[in-house]
Short mmCIF file of N, CA and C in Angstrom, two decimals:
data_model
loop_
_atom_site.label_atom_id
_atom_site.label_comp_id
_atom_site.label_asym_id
_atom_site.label_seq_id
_atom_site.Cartn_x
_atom_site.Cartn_y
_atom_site.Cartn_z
N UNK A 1 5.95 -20.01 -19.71
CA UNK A 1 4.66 -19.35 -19.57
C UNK A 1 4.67 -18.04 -20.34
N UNK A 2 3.44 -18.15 -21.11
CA UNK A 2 3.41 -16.33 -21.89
C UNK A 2 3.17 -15.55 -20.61
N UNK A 3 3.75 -14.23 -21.10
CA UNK A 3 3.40 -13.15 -20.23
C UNK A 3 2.08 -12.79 -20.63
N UNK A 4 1.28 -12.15 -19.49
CA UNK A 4 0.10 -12.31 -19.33
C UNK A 4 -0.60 -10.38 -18.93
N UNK A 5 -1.43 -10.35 -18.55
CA UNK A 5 -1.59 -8.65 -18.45
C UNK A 5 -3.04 -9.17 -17.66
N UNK A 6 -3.36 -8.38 -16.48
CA UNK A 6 -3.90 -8.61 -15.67
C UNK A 6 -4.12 -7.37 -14.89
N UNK A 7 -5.73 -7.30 -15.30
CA UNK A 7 -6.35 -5.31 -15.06
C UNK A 7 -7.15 -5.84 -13.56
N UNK A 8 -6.84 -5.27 -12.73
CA UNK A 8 -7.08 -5.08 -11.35
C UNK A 8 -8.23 -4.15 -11.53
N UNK A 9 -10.02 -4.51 -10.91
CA UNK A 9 -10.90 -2.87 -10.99
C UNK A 9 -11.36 -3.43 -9.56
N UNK A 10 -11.63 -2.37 -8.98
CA UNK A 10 -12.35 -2.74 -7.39
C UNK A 10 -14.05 -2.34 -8.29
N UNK A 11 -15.07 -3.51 -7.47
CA UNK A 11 -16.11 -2.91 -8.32
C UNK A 11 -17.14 -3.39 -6.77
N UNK A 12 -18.85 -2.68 -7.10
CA UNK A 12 -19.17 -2.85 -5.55
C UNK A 12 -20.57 -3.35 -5.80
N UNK A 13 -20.51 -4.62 -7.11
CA UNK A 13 -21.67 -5.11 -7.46
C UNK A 13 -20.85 -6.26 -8.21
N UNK A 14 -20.52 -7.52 -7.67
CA UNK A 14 -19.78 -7.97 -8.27
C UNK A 14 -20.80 -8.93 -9.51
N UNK A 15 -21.46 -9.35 -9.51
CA UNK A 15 -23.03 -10.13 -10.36
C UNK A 15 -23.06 -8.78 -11.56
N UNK A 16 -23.11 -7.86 -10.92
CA UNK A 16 -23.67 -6.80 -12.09
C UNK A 16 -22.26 -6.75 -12.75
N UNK A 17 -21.17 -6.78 -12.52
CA UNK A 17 -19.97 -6.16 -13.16
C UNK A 17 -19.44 -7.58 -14.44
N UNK A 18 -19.81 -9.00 -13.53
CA UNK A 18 -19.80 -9.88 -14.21
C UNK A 18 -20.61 -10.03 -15.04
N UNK A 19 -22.18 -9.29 -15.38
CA UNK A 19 -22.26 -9.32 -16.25
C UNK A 19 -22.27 -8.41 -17.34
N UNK A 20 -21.99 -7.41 -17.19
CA UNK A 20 -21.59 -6.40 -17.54
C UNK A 20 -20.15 -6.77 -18.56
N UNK A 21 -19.08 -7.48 -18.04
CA UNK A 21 -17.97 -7.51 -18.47
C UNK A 21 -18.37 -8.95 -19.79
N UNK A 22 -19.22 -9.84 -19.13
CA UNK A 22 -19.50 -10.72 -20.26
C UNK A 22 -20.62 -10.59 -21.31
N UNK A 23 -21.24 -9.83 -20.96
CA UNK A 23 -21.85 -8.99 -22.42
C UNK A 23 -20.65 -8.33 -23.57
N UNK A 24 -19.51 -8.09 -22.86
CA UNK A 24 -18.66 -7.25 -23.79
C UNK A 24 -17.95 -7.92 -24.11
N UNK A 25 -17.83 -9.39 -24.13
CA UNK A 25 -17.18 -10.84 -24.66
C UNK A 25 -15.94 -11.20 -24.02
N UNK A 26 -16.11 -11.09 -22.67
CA UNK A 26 -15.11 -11.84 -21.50
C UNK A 26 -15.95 -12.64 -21.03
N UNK A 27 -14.89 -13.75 -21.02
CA UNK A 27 -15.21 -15.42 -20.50
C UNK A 27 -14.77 -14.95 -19.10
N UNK A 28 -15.68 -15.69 -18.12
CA UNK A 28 -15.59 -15.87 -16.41
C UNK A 28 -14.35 -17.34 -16.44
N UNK A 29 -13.24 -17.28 -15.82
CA UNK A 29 -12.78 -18.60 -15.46
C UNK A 29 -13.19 -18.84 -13.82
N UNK A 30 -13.71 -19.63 -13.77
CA UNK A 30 -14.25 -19.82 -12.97
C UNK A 30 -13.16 -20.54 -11.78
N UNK A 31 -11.77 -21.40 -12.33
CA UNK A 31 -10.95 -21.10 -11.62
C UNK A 31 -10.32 -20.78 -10.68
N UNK A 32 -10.65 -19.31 -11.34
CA UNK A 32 -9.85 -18.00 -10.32
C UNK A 32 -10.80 -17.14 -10.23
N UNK A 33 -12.07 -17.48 -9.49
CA UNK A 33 -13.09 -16.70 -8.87
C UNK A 33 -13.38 -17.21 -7.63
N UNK A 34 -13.86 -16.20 -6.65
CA UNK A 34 -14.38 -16.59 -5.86
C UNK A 34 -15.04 -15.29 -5.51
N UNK A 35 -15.42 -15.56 -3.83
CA UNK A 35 -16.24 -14.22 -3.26
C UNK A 35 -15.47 -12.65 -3.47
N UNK A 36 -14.27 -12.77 -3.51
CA UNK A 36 -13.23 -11.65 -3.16
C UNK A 36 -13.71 -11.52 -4.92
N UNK A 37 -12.97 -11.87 -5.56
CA UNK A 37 -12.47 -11.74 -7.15
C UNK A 37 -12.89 -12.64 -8.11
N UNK A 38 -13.01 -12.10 -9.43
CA UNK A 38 -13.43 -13.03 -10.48
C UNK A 38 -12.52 -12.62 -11.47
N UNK A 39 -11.72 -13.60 -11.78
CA UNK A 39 -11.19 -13.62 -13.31
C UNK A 39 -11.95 -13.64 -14.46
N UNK A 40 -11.72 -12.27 -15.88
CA UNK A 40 -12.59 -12.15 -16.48
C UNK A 40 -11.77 -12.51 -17.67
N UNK A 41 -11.72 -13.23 -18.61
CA UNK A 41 -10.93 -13.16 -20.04
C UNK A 41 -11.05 -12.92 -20.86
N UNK A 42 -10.35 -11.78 -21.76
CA UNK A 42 -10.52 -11.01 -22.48
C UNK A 42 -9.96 -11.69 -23.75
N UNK A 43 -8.95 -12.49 -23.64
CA UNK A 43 -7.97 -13.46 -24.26
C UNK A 43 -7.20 -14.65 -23.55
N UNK A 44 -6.50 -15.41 -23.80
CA UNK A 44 -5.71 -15.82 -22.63
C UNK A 44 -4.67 -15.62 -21.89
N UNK A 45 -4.27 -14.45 -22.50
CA UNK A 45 -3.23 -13.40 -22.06
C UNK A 45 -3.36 -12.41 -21.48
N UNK A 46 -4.79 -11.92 -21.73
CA UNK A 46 -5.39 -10.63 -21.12
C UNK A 46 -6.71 -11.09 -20.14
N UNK A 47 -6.52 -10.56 -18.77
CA UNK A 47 -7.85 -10.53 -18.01
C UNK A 47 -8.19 -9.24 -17.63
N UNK A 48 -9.11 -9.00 -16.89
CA UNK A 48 -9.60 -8.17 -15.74
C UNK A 48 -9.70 -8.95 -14.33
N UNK A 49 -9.24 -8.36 -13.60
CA UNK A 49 -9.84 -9.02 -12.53
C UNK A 49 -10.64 -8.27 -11.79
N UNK A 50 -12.03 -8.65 -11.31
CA UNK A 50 -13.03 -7.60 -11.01
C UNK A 50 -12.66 -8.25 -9.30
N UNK A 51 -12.41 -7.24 -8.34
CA UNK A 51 -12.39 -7.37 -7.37
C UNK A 51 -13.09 -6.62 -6.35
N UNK A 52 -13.46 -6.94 -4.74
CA UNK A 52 -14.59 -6.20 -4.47
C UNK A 52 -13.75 -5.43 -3.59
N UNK A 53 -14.22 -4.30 -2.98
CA UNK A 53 -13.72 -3.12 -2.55
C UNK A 53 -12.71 -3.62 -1.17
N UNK A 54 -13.55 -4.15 -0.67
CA UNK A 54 -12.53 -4.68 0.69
C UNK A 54 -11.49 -6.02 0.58
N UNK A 55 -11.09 -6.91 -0.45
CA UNK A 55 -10.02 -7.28 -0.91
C UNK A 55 -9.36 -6.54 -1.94
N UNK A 56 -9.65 -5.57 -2.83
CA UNK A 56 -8.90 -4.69 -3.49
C UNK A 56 -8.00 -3.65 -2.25
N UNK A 57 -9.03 -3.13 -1.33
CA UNK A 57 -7.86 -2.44 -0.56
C UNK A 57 -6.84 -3.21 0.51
N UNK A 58 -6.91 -4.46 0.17
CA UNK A 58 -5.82 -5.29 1.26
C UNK A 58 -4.52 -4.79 0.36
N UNK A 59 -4.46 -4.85 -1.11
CA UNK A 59 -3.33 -4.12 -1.70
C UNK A 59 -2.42 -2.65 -1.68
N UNK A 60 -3.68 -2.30 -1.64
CA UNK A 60 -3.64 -0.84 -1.38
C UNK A 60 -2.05 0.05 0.24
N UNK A 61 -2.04 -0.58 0.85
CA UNK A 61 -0.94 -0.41 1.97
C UNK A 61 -0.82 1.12 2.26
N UNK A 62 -2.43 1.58 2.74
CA UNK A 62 -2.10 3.04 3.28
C UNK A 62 -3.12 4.04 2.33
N UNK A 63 -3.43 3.45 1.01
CA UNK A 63 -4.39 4.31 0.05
C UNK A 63 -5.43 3.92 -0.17
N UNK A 64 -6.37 4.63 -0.17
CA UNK A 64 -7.90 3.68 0.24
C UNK A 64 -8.33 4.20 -1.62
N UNK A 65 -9.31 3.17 -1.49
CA UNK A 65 -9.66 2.65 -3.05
C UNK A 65 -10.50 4.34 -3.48
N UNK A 66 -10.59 4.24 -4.81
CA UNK A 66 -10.94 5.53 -5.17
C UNK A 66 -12.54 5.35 -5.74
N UNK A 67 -13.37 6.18 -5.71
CA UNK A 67 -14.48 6.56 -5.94
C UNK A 67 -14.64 6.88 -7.31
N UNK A 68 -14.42 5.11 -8.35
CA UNK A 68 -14.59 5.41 -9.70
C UNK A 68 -15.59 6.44 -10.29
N UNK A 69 -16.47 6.64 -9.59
CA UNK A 69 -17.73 7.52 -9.97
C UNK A 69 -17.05 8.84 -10.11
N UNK A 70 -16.49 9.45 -9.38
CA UNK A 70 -16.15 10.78 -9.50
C UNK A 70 -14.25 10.79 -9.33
N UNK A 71 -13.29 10.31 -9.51
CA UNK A 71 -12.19 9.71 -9.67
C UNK A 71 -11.60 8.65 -10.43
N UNK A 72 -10.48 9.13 -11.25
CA UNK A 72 -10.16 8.25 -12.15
C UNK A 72 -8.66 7.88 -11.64
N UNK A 73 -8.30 6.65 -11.63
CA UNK A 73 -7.13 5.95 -11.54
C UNK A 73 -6.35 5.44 -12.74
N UNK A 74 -6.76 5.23 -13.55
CA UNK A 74 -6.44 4.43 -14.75
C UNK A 74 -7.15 4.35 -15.71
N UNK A 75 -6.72 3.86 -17.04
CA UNK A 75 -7.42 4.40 -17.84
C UNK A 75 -6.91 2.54 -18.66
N UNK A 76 -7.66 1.85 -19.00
CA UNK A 76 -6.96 0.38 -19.31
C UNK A 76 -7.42 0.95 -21.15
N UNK A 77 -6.59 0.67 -22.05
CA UNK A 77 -6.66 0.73 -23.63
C UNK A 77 -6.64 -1.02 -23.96
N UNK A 78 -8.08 -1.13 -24.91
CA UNK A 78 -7.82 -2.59 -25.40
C UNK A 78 -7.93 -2.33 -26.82
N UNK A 79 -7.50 -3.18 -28.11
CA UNK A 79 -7.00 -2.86 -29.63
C UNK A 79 -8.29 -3.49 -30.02
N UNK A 80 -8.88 -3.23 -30.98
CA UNK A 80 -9.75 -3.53 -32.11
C UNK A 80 -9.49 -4.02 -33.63
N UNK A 81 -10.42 -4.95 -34.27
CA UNK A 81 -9.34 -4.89 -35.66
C UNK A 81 -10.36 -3.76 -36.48
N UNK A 82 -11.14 -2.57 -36.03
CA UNK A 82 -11.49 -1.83 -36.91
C UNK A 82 -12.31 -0.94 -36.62
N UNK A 83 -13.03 0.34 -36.70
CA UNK A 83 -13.67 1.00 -36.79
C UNK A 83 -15.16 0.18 -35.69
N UNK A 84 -15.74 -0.30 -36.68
CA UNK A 84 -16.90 -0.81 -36.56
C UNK A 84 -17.09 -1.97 -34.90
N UNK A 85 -15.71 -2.19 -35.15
CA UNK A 85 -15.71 -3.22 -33.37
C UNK A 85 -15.95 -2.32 -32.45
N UNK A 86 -14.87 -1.14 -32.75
CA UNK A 86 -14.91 -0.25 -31.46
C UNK A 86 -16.51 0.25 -31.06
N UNK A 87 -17.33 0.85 -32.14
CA UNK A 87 -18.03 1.34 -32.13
C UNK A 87 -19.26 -0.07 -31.40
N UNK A 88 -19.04 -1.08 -31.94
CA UNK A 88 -20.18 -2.62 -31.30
C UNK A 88 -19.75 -2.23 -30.06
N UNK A 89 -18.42 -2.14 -29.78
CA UNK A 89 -17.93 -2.86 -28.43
C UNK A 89 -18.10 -2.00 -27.49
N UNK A 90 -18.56 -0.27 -27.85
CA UNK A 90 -19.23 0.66 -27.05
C UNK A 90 -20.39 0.90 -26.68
N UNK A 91 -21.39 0.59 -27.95
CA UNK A 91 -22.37 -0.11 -27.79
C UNK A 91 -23.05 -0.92 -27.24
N UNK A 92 -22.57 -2.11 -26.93
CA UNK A 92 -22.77 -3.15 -26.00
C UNK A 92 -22.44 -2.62 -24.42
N UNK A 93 -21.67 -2.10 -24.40
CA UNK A 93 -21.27 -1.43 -23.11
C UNK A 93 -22.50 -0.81 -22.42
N UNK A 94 -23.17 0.45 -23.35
CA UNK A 94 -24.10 1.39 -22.96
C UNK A 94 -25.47 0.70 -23.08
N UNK A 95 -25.30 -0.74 -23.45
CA UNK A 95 -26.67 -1.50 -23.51
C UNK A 95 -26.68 -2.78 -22.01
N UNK A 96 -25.77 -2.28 -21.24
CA UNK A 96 -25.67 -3.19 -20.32
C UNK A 96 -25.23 -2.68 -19.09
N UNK A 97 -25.46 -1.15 -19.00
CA UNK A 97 -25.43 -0.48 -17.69
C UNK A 97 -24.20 0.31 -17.65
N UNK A 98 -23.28 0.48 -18.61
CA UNK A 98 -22.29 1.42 -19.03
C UNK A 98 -22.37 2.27 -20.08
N UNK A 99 -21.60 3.06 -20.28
CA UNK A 99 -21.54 4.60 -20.87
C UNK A 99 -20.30 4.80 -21.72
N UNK A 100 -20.58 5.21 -22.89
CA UNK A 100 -19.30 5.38 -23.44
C UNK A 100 -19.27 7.48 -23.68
N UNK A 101 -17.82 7.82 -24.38
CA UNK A 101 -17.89 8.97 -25.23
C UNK A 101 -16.53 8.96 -25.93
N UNK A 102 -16.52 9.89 -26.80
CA UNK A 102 -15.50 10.31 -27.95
C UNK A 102 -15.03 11.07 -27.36
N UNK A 103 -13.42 11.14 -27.70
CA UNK A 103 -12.57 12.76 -27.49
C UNK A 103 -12.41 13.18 -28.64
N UNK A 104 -12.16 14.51 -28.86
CA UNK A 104 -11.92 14.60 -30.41
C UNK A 104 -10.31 14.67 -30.16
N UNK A 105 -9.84 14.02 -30.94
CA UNK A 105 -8.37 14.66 -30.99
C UNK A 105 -7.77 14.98 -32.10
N UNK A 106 -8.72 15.21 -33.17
CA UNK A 106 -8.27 15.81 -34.31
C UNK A 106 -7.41 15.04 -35.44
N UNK A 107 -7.58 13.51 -35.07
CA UNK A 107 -6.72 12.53 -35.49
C UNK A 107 -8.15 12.02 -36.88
N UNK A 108 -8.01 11.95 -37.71
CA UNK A 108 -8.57 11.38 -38.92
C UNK A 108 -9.16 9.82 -38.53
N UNK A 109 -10.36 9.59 -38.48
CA UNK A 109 -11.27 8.28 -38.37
C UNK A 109 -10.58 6.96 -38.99
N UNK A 110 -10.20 7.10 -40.25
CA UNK A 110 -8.95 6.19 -40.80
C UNK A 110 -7.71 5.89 -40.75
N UNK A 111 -7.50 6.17 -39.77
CA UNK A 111 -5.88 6.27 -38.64
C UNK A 111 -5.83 5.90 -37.64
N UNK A 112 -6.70 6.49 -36.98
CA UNK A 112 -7.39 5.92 -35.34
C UNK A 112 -8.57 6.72 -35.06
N UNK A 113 -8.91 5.53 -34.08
CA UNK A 113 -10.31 5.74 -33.40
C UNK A 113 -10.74 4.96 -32.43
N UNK A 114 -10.81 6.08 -31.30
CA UNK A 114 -11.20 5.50 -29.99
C UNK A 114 -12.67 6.18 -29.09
N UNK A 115 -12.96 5.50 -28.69
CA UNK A 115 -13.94 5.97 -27.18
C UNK A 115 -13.66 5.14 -26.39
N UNK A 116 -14.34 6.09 -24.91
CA UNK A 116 -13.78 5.83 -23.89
C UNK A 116 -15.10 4.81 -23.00
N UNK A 117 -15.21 3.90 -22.68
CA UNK A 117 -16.36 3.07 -21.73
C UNK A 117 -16.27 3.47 -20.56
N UNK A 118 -17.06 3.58 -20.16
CA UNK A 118 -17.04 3.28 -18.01
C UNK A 118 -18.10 2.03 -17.76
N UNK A 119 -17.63 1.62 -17.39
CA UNK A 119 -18.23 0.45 -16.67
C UNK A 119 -19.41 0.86 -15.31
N UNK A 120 -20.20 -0.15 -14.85
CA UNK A 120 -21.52 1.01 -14.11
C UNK A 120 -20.45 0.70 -12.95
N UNK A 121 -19.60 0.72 -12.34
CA UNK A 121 -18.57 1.31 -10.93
C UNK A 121 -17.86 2.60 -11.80
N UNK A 122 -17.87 3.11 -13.34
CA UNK A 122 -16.93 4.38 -13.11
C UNK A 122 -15.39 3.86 -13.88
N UNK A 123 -15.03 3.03 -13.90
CA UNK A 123 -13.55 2.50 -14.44
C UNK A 123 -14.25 2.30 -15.73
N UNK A 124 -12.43 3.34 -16.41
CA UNK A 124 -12.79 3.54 -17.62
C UNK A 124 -11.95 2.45 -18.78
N UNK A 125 -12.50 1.99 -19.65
CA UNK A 125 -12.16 1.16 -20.37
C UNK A 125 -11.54 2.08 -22.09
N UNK A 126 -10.35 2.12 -22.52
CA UNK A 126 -10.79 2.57 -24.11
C UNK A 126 -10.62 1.94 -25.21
N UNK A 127 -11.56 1.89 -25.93
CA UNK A 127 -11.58 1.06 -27.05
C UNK A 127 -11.12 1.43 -28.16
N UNK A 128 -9.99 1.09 -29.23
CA UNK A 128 -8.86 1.61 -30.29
C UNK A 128 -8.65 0.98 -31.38
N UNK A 129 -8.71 1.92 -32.70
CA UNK A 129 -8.34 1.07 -33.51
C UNK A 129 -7.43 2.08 -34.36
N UNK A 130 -6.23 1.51 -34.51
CA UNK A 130 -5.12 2.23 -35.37
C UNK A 130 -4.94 1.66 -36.38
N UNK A 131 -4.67 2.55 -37.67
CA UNK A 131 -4.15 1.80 -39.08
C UNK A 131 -2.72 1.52 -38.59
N UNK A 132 -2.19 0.53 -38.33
CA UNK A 132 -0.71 0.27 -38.55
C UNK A 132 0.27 0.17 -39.56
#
């Protein structure tokens, strides 16, 4: 079996987040969904799993889920092959009930380039593209 990568978000609209996440070109497996969780695929190696607040904190053992809106937990980085994706793939974001922005970090546009998404729960997504 390939190793696989699998992004855990507690979200508290699960319809809106699903579609939200498949506007931004994740396939639903339908699978591994149900009421609790939906598997989202990003690749077949990479998911999200959008989970709802009260099966996300069965994991949790003592720490109650955080208030993406005003709290950040994580920060998930996905690769681009260029400039112009990142920029669609932020785009699409802020055309479907999410928000993106730029940091500056003083790094040259033809080297890398990222912004950051939030999704409408607050979990932040960043989108990257490095000359390698």
């Amino acid at each position: 079996m390939a190793k696989m990568v699998f992004v855990n978000l507690p979200v508290t609209d699960m319809q809106r987040s699903i579609k939200f996440y498949e506007a931004l070109g994740f396939k639903q497996n339908k699978d591994f969904s149900d009421e609790n969780g939906v598997g989202m695929m990003w690749s077949d190696t990479i998911w999200i799993m959008l989970l709802t607040h009260d099966f996300y904190n069965k994991f949790l053992q003592g720490q109650t889920v955080a208030d993406t809106q005003k709290i950040s937990g994580s920060m998930t980085a996905f690769s681009f092959d260029s400039v112009a994706a990142v920029k669609e793939f932020a785009a699409e974001a802020a055309a479907n009930g999410g928000s993106y922005y730029h940091v500056e970090l003083g790094i040259p546009e033809d080297q890398m380039y990222e912004l950051e998404i939030k999704d409408p729960d607050g979990n932040i997504l960043s989108a990257a593209w490095m000359a390698m």
